């Protein structure tokens, strides 16, 4: 006659052992407060960057435009000496501006992606999770920054091949990376804020195309602020791209820069961008 199966031990007898079954009864406590935000930001940023593994064509195609700016515009104006650059070759002067431009062009249409997620039902699912809206926006903003950083590496390599004299100091390059990420975070949040206002991809595309070139030409990316007319100098003064270019130029070329002011403006602009995009996220998901 076979023996009866052993009676399972009470839960109290199992407690304290490795591999305890207590988690089946009492779930682990969720992260709350300050511990929740960084973890969600990192997770959402990683999800955004996973898309590059499946389709890298965006990085390749976006490298064409900065290469043309450096090869055609930079080489031509270096020869004719039409723009005062403080004694450095114009192509050297132009390279940091093209890094900032390529980063902005990546980030400024980031709102199209969030509208697509709204149309696909992904955004609604994300909003019903415990993830704070600010974490959702910040994760996407810093993913745009990392994409822009990859683009910046491409531009730096092209500039180096063209003979641009740039620093290779690791600390300065780290500062360049921070400036690129902060600037891209602001412009991606600006795009997502506009998406929360206009609600459609067609309108966002039109507005994005309408503001990118004024932002670019209304900065010090192509020429010094001193040669601008007065009204354009006022535009450059409130344009975050000008502060990003100033930081990049000072770090890469060693030209006079105002790094504390530049980083302060970029940090405040990125924070305000996250706040404005987060406040409009609910309207976008309706």
Tab-separated table of C-alpha atoms in Angstrom:
chain	number	residue	atom	x	y	z
A	1	UNK	CA	0.000	0.000	0.000
A	2	UNK	CA	1.550	3.292	-1.073
A	3	UNK	CA	2.243	5.987	1.484
A	4	UNK	CA	0.112	9.104	1.604
A	5	UNK	CA	1.735	12.215	0.161
A	6	UNK	CA	3.528	14.382	2.659
A	7	UNK	CA	1.580	17.305	4.016
A	8	UNK	CA	3.129	20.588	2.839
A	9	UNK	CA	4.797	22.636	5.518
A	10	UNK	CA	2.963	25.717	6.776
A	11	UNK	CA	3.930	29.030	5.294
A	12	UNK	CA	5.569	29.990	8.594
A	13	UNK	CA	7.903	26.995	8.315
A	14	UNK	CA	8.892	27.999	4.799
A	15	UNK	CA	9.576	31.618	5.653
A	16	UNK	CA	13.160	32.645	5.901
A	17	UNK	CA	14.380	29.980	3.461
A	18	UNK	CA	15.960	30.865	0.135
A	19	UNK	CA	13.370	30.666	-2.589
A	20	UNK	CA	10.539	31.291	-0.182
A	21	UNK	CA	7.012	31.285	-1.547
A	22	UNK	CA	6.054	34.371	0.445
A	23	UNK	CA	6.144	36.478	-2.720
A	24	UNK	CA	3.130	34.527	-3.967
A	25	UNK	CA	1.158	35.819	-1.016
A	26	UNK	CA	2.733	39.203	-0.336
A	27	UNK	CA	4.053	40.976	-3.488
A	28	UNK	CA	7.248	42.997	-3.205
A	29	UNK	CA	6.816	46.644	-2.371
A	30	UNK	CA	6.826	48.902	-5.431
A	31	UNK	CA	9.320	51.663	-5.886
A	32	UNK	CA	7.906	54.982	-4.860
A	33	UNK	CA	8.887	58.608	-4.766
A	34	UNK	CA	12.354	59.553	-5.926
A	35	UNK	CA	13.296	55.933	-6.676
A	36	UNK	CA	10.548	55.537	-9.268
A	37	UNK	CA	11.434	58.401	-11.608
A	38	UNK	CA	15.033	57.472	-12.562
A	39	UNK	CA	14.128	53.810	-13.124
A	40	UNK	CA	11.192	54.665	-15.394
A	41	UNK	CA	13.193	57.293	-17.297
A	42	UNK	CA	15.990	54.797	-17.936
A	43	UNK	CA	13.527	52.080	-19.009
A	44	UNK	CA	11.659	54.342	-21.428
A	45	UNK	CA	14.904	55.697	-22.842
A	46	UNK	CA	16.126	52.137	-23.441
A	47	UNK	CA	12.856	51.234	-25.179
A	48	UNK	CA	13.224	54.198	-27.535
A	49	UNK	CA	16.811	53.307	-28.359
A	50	UNK	CA	15.873	49.681	-29.087
A	51	UNK	CA	14.240	50.972	-32.268
A	52	UNK	CA	17.681	51.771	-33.677
A	53	UNK	CA	18.560	48.067	-33.632
A	54	UNK	CA	15.768	47.347	-36.096
A	55	UNK	CA	16.186	50.359	-38.385
A	56	UNK	CA	19.408	52.382	-38.605
A	57	UNK	CA	18.546	54.111	-41.870
A	58	UNK	CA	17.572	57.311	-40.027
A	59	UNK	CA	21.125	57.733	-38.755
A	60	UNK	CA	22.623	57.119	-42.183
A	61	UNK	CA	20.301	59.439	-44.083
A	62	UNK	CA	20.589	62.242	-41.537
A	63	UNK	CA	24.381	62.168	-41.884
A	64	UNK	CA	24.077	63.366	-45.482
A	65	UNK	CA	22.885	66.905	-44.709
A	66	UNK	CA	25.644	67.862	-42.219
A	67	UNK	CA	28.227	66.395	-44.580
A	68	UNK	CA	26.925	68.638	-47.367
A	69	UNK	CA	27.015	71.704	-45.099
A	70	UNK	CA	30.635	71.050	-44.209
A	71	UNK	CA	31.771	70.024	-47.690
A	72	UNK	CA	29.994	72.695	-49.729
A	73	UNK	CA	29.096	75.623	-47.493
A	74	UNK	CA	32.093	75.294	-45.190
A	75	UNK	CA	34.716	74.800	-47.888
A	76	UNK	CA	33.302	77.607	-50.061
A	77	UNK	CA	33.132	80.251	-47.335
A	78	UNK	CA	36.565	79.232	-46.072
A	79	UNK	CA	37.971	80.235	-49.459
A	80	UNK	CA	36.165	83.561	-49.857
A	81	UNK	CA	36.723	84.791	-46.264
A	82	UNK	CA	33.306	86.466	-46.227
A	83	UNK	CA	32.487	85.942	-42.544
A	84	UNK	CA	34.710	87.145	-39.668
A	85	UNK	CA	35.580	84.205	-37.433
A	86	UNK	CA	38.289	85.592	-35.179
A	87	UNK	CA	41.213	84.207	-37.131
A	88	UNK	CA	40.162	80.553	-37.381
A	89	UNK	CA	39.216	78.853	-40.677
A	90	UNK	CA	35.514	79.134	-41.387
A	91	UNK	CA	35.046	75.377	-41.674
A	92	UNK	CA	36.406	75.040	-38.123
A	93	UNK	CA	34.025	77.768	-36.985
A	94	UNK	CA	31.122	76.061	-38.751
A	95	UNK	CA	31.634	72.509	-37.451
A	96	UNK	CA	30.167	73.047	-33.913
A	97	UNK	CA	27.170	74.821	-35.452
A	98	UNK	CA	26.522	71.878	-37.748
A	99	UNK	CA	26.715	69.484	-34.781
A	100	UNK	CA	24.036	71.541	-33.017
A	101	UNK	CA	21.978	71.803	-36.206
A	102	UNK	CA	21.972	68.066	-36.873
A	103	UNK	CA	21.004	67.375	-33.256
A	104	UNK	CA	18.144	69.871	-33.466
A	105	UNK	CA	16.853	68.416	-36.731
A	106	UNK	CA	16.672	64.959	-35.126
A	107	UNK	CA	14.841	66.224	-32.038
A	108	UNK	CA	12.464	68.789	-33.519
A	109	UNK	CA	10.270	66.148	-35.197
A	110	UNK	CA	10.128	63.875	-32.159
A	111	UNK	CA	6.524	64.852	-31.551
A	112	UNK	CA	5.517	62.930	-34.682
A	113	UNK	CA	6.559	59.732	-32.927
A	114	UNK	CA	4.397	60.424	-29.889
A	115	UNK	CA	1.399	61.199	-32.115
A	116	UNK	CA	1.991	57.889	-33.894
A	117	UNK	CA	2.039	56.138	-30.500
A	118	UNK	CA	-1.242	57.866	-29.655
A	119	UNK	CA	-2.824	56.653	-32.890
A	120	UNK	CA	-1.538	53.106	-32.305
A	121	UNK	CA	-2.948	53.024	-28.756
A	122	UNK	CA	0.482	52.751	-27.133
A	123	UNK	CA	0.329	56.115	-25.398
A	124	UNK	CA	-2.972	55.311	-23.695
A	125	UNK	CA	-1.521	52.091	-22.298
A	126	UNK	CA	1.522	53.927	-20.989
A	127	UNK	CA	-0.589	56.572	-19.276
A	128	UNK	CA	-2.595	54.019	-17.262
A	129	UNK	CA	0.593	52.614	-15.732
A	130	UNK	CA	2.075	54.100	-12.539
A	131	UNK	CA	4.719	55.822	-14.681
A	132	UNK	CA	4.698	59.593	-14.052
A	133	UNK	CA	4.088	61.672	-17.146
A	134	UNK	CA	7.282	63.573	-16.514
A	135	UNK	CA	9.200	60.273	-16.604
A	136	UNK	CA	7.591	59.376	-19.926
A	137	UNK	CA	8.574	62.718	-21.468
A	138	UNK	CA	12.047	62.725	-19.916
A	139	UNK	CA	12.760	59.218	-21.181
A	140	UNK	CA	11.830	60.199	-24.725
A	141	UNK	CA	13.767	63.464	-24.451
A	142	UNK	CA	16.974	61.771	-23.385
A	143	UNK	CA	16.526	59.063	-26.014
A	144	UNK	CA	16.459	61.887	-28.560
A	145	UNK	CA	19.610	63.206	-26.921
A	146	UNK	CA	21.403	59.890	-27.300
A	147	UNK	CA	20.361	59.681	-30.970
A	148	UNK	CA	21.669	63.206	-31.477
A	149	UNK	CA	24.903	62.217	-29.737
A	150	UNK	CA	25.403	59.402	-32.253
A	151	UNK	CA	24.788	61.943	-35.015
A	152	UNK	CA	27.304	64.307	-33.410
A	153	UNK	CA	29.958	61.584	-33.505
A	154	UNK	CA	29.350	61.223	-37.254
A	155	UNK	CA	29.748	64.983	-37.778
A	156	UNK	CA	32.924	65.063	-35.674
A	157	UNK	CA	34.420	62.241	-37.757
A	158	UNK	CA	33.545	64.048	-41.007
A	159	UNK	CA	34.994	67.305	-39.654
A	160	UNK	CA	38.185	65.531	-38.592
A	161	UNK	CA	38.570	64.053	-42.089
A	162	UNK	CA	38.232	67.576	-43.525
A	163	UNK	CA	41.053	68.785	-41.306
A	164	UNK	CA	39.066	70.682	-38.674
A	165	UNK	CA	41.306	71.322	-35.664
A	166	UNK	CA	39.277	70.104	-32.685
A	167	UNK	CA	40.260	69.090	-29.192
A	168	UNK	CA	40.330	65.431	-28.149
A	169	UNK	CA	40.463	66.165	-24.429
A	170	UNK	CA	38.154	63.580	-22.756
A	171	UNK	CA	36.724	66.099	-20.280
A	172	UNK	CA	35.931	68.583	-23.044
A	173	UNK	CA	34.337	65.829	-25.140
A	174	UNK	CA	32.228	64.869	-22.127
A	175	UNK	CA	31.098	68.490	-21.911
A	176	UNK	CA	30.228	68.357	-25.620
A	177	UNK	CA	28.107	65.260	-25.005
A	178	UNK	CA	26.237	66.966	-22.148
A	179	UNK	CA	25.545	70.058	-24.270
A	180	UNK	CA	24.268	67.928	-27.172
A	181	UNK	CA	21.964	65.883	-24.917
A	182	UNK	CA	20.547	68.937	-23.122
A	183	UNK	CA	19.914	70.821	-26.356
A	184	UNK	CA	18.261	67.807	-27.973
A	185	UNK	CA	16.151	67.229	-24.873
A	186	UNK	CA	14.798	70.768	-25.129
A	187	UNK	CA	13.995	70.601	-28.835
A	188	UNK	CA	12.339	67.180	-28.521
A	189	UNK	CA	10.208	68.508	-25.654
A	190	UNK	CA	9.362	71.552	-27.758
A	191	UNK	CA	8.192	69.199	-30.501
A	192	UNK	CA	6.119	67.123	-28.059
A	193	UNK	CA	4.618	70.312	-26.630
A	194	UNK	CA	3.568	71.403	-30.114
A	195	UNK	CA	2.164	67.897	-30.658
A	196	UNK	CA	0.006	68.344	-27.557
A	197	UNK	CA	-1.384	71.563	-29.055
A	198	UNK	CA	-1.932	70.678	-32.719
A	199	UNK	CA	-2.726	66.951	-32.140
A	200	UNK	CA	-2.076	65.836	-35.743
A	201	UNK	CA	1.057	64.756	-37.599
A	202	UNK	CA	0.389	66.941	-40.640
A	203	UNK	CA	0.122	70.127	-38.593
A	204	UNK	CA	3.173	69.222	-36.550
A	205	UNK	CA	5.198	68.523	-39.668
A	206	UNK	CA	4.257	71.914	-41.100
A	207	UNK	CA	5.097	73.788	-37.902
A	208	UNK	CA	8.348	71.851	-37.485
A	209	UNK	CA	9.463	72.761	-40.987
A	210	UNK	CA	8.444	76.378	-40.369
A	211	UNK	CA	10.513	76.832	-37.193
A	212	UNK	CA	13.665	74.774	-37.825
A	213	UNK	CA	15.348	77.130	-40.283
A	214	UNK	CA	14.491	80.329	-38.336
A	215	UNK	CA	15.936	78.693	-35.208
A	216	UNK	CA	19.053	77.737	-37.148
A	217	UNK	CA	19.607	81.045	-38.935
A	218	UNK	CA	18.587	82.979	-35.809
A	219	UNK	CA	21.540	81.521	-33.895
A	220	UNK	CA	25.315	81.887	-34.010
A	221	UNK	CA	25.745	78.575	-35.861
A	222	UNK	CA	26.731	80.170	-39.190
A	223	UNK	CA	28.041	83.616	-38.228
A	224	UNK	CA	28.942	85.628	-35.108
A	225	UNK	CA	26.205	87.464	-33.252
A	226	UNK	CA	28.123	90.728	-33.757
A	227	UNK	CA	27.460	90.763	-37.530
A	228	UNK	CA	23.699	90.258	-37.131
A	229	UNK	CA	21.190	93.117	-37.373
A	230	UNK	CA	19.796	94.262	-34.057
A	231	UNK	CA	16.480	92.435	-34.284
A	232	UNK	CA	18.237	89.158	-35.139
A	233	UNK	CA	20.587	89.606	-32.198
A	234	UNK	CA	17.508	89.795	-29.967
A	235	UNK	CA	16.237	86.528	-31.470
A	236	UNK	CA	19.625	84.904	-30.912
A	237	UNK	CA	19.610	86.030	-27.295
A	238	UNK	CA	16.484	83.953	-26.507
A	239	UNK	CA	17.363	81.052	-28.804
A	240	UNK	CA	18.682	78.017	-26.843
A	241	UNK	CA	20.516	76.854	-29.959
A	242	UNK	CA	22.850	79.868	-29.656
A	243	UNK	CA	23.911	78.799	-26.161
A	244	UNK	CA	24.417	75.221	-27.303
A	245	UNK	CA	26.621	76.348	-30.209
A	246	UNK	CA	28.570	78.685	-27.928
A	247	UNK	CA	29.321	75.802	-25.556
A	248	UNK	CA	30.268	73.420	-28.374
A	249	UNK	CA	32.517	75.998	-30.028
A	250	UNK	CA	34.284	76.833	-26.782
A	251	UNK	CA	34.825	73.176	-25.874
A	252	UNK	CA	35.854	71.879	-29.301
A	253	UNK	CA	37.834	74.842	-30.624
A	254	UNK	CA	38.905	76.631	-27.448
A	255	UNK	CA	37.295	79.921	-28.470
A	256	UNK	CA	35.993	82.295	-25.762
A	257	UNK	CA	32.713	80.955	-24.382
A	258	UNK	CA	30.367	81.451	-21.439
A	259	UNK	CA	30.051	77.837	-20.295
A	260	UNK	CA	28.240	78.407	-16.937
A	261	UNK	CA	25.632	80.575	-18.692
A	262	UNK	CA	25.371	78.166	-21.635
A	263	UNK	CA	24.791	75.101	-19.467
A	264	UNK	CA	22.471	77.008	-17.168
A	265	UNK	CA	20.249	78.132	-20.061
A	266	UNK	CA	20.216	74.638	-21.609
A	267	UNK	CA	19.339	72.998	-18.288
A	268	UNK	CA	16.506	75.430	-17.531
A	269	UNK	CA	15.202	75.158	-21.118
A	270	UNK	CA	15.195	71.338	-20.929
A	271	UNK	CA	13.397	71.391	-17.565
A	272	UNK	CA	10.759	73.821	-18.844
A	273	UNK	CA	10.367	71.675	-21.953
A	274	UNK	CA	9.725	68.552	-19.866
A	275	UNK	CA	7.173	70.443	-17.747
A	276	UNK	CA	5.272	71.868	-20.723
A	277	UNK	CA	5.209	68.591	-22.667
A	278	UNK	CA	4.120	66.647	-19.567
A	279	UNK	CA	1.267	69.063	-18.870
A	280	UNK	CA	-0.097	68.603	-22.416
A	281	UNK	CA	0.363	64.832	-22.591
A	282	UNK	CA	-3.124	64.121	-21.257
A	283	UNK	CA	-4.696	66.350	-23.917
A	284	UNK	CA	-2.784	64.465	-26.595
A	285	UNK	CA	-4.080	61.107	-25.381
A	286	UNK	CA	-7.796	62.048	-25.384
